[in-house]
mmCIF file of C-alpha atoms in Angstrom:
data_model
loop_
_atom_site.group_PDB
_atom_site.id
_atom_site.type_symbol
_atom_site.label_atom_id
_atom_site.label_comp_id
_atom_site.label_asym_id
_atom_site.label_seq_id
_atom_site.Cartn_x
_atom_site.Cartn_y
_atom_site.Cartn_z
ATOM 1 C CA UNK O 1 0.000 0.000 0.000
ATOM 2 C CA UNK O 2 1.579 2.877 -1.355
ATOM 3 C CA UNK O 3 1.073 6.185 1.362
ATOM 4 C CA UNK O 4 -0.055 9.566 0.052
ATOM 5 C CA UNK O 5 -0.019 12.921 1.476
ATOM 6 C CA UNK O 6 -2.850 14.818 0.066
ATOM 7 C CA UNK O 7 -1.969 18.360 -0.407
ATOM 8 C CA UNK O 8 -4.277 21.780 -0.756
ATOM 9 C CA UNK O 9 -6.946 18.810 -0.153
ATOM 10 C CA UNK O 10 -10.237 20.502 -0.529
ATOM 11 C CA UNK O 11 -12.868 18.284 0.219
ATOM 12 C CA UNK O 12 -10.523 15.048 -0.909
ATOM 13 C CA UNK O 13 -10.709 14.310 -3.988
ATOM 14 C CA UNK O 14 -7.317 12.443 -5.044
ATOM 15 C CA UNK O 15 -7.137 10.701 -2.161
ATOM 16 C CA UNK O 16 -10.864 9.418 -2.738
ATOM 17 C CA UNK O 17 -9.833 8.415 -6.520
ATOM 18 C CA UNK O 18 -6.701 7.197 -5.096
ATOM 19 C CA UNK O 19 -7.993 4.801 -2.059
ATOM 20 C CA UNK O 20 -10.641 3.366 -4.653
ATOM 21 C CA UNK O 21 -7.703 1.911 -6.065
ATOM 22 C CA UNK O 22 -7.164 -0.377 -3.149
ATOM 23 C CA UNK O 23 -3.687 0.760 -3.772
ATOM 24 C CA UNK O 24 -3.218 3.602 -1.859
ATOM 25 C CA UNK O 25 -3.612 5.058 1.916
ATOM 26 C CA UNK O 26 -4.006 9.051 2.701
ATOM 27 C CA UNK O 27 -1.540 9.338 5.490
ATOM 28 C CA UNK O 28 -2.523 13.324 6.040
ATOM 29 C CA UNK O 29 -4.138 16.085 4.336
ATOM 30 C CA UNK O 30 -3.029 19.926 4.597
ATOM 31 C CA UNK O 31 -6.077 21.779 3.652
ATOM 32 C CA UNK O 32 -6.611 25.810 5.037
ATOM 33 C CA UNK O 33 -10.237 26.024 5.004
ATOM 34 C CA UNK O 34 -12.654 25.314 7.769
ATOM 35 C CA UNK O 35 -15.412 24.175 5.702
ATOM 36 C CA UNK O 36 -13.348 21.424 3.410
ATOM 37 C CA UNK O 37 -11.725 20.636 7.022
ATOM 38 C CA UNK O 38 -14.899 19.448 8.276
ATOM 39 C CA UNK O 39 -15.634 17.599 5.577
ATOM 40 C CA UNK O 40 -11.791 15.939 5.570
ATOM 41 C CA UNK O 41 -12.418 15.269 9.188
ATOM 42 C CA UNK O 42 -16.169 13.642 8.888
ATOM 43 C CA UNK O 43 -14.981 11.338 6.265
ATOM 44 C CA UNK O 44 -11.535 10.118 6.981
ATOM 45 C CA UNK O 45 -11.912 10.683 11.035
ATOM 46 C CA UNK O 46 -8.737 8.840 11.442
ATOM 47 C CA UNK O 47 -6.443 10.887 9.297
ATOM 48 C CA UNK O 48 -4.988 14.225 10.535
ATOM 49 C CA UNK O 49 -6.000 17.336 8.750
ATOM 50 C CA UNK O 50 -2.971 19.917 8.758
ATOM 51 C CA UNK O 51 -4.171 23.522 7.984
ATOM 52 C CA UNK O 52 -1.564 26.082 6.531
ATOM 53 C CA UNK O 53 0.714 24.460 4.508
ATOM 54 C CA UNK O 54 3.134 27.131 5.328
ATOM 55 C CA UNK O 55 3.460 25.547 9.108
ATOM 56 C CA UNK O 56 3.484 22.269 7.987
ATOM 57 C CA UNK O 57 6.582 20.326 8.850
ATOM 58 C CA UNK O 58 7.848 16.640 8.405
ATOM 59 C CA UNK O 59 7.434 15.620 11.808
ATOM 60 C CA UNK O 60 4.190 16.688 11.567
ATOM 61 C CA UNK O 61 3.196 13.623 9.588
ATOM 62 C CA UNK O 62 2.272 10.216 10.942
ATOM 63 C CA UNK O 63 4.131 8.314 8.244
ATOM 64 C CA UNK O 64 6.704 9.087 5.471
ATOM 65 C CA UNK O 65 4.789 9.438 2.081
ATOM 66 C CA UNK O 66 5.605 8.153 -0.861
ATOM 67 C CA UNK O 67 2.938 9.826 -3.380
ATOM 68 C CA UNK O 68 2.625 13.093 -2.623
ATOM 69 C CA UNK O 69 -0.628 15.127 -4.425
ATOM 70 C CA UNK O 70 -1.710 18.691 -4.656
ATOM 71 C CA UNK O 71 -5.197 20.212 -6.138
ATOM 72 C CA UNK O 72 -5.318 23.370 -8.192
ATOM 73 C CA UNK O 73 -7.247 25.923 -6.418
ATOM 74 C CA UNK O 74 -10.733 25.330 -8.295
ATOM 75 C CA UNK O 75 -12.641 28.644 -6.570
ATOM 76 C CA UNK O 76 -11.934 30.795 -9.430
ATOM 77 C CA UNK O 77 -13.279 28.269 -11.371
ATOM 78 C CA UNK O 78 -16.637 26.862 -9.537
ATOM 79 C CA UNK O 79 -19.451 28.393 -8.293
ATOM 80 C CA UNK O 80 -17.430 28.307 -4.531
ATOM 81 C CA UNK O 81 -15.682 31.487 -5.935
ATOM 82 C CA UNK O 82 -16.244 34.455 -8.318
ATOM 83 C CA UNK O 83 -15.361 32.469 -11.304
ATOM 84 C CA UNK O 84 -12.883 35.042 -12.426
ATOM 85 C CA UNK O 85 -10.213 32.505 -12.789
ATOM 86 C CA UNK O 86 -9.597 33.581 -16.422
ATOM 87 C CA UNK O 87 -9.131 37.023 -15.309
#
């Protein structure tokens, strides 16, 4: 089982993609805001949600990973922002 750290996490998406693989595990997840927190936190209770990446250190992580992922902000895309990504 390969171990992924999940990074600018929103509401998980790789790691849910990933873990339907039956290949990989979501050792952490480093996601800022409160609301895709909550959600991080209701469906992987067991897995520590990190906030600001900028405090994040290696010692902060349960387990060294070995796949590490990051999402592209999607707010200026989706109707969560002011879909001015473009701009």
């Amino acid at each position: 089982m390969l171990k992924t750290l999940d990074l600018f996490s929103g509401i998980g998406g790789f790691s849910l993609g990933l873990e339907a693989t039956n290949f990989f595990e979501t050792v952490a997840f480093v996601e800022n805001d409160d609301y895709c927190q909550a959600v991080l936190r209701y469906h992987w209770p067991d897995v520590p949600v990190l906030g600001d990446i900028r405090n994040v250190k290696a010692e902060d992580l349960p387990a060294r990973p070995d796949v590490i992922t990051g999402g592209f902000p999607c707010q200026p895309f989706s109707h969560a922002g002011k879909q001015r990504g473009q701009d």
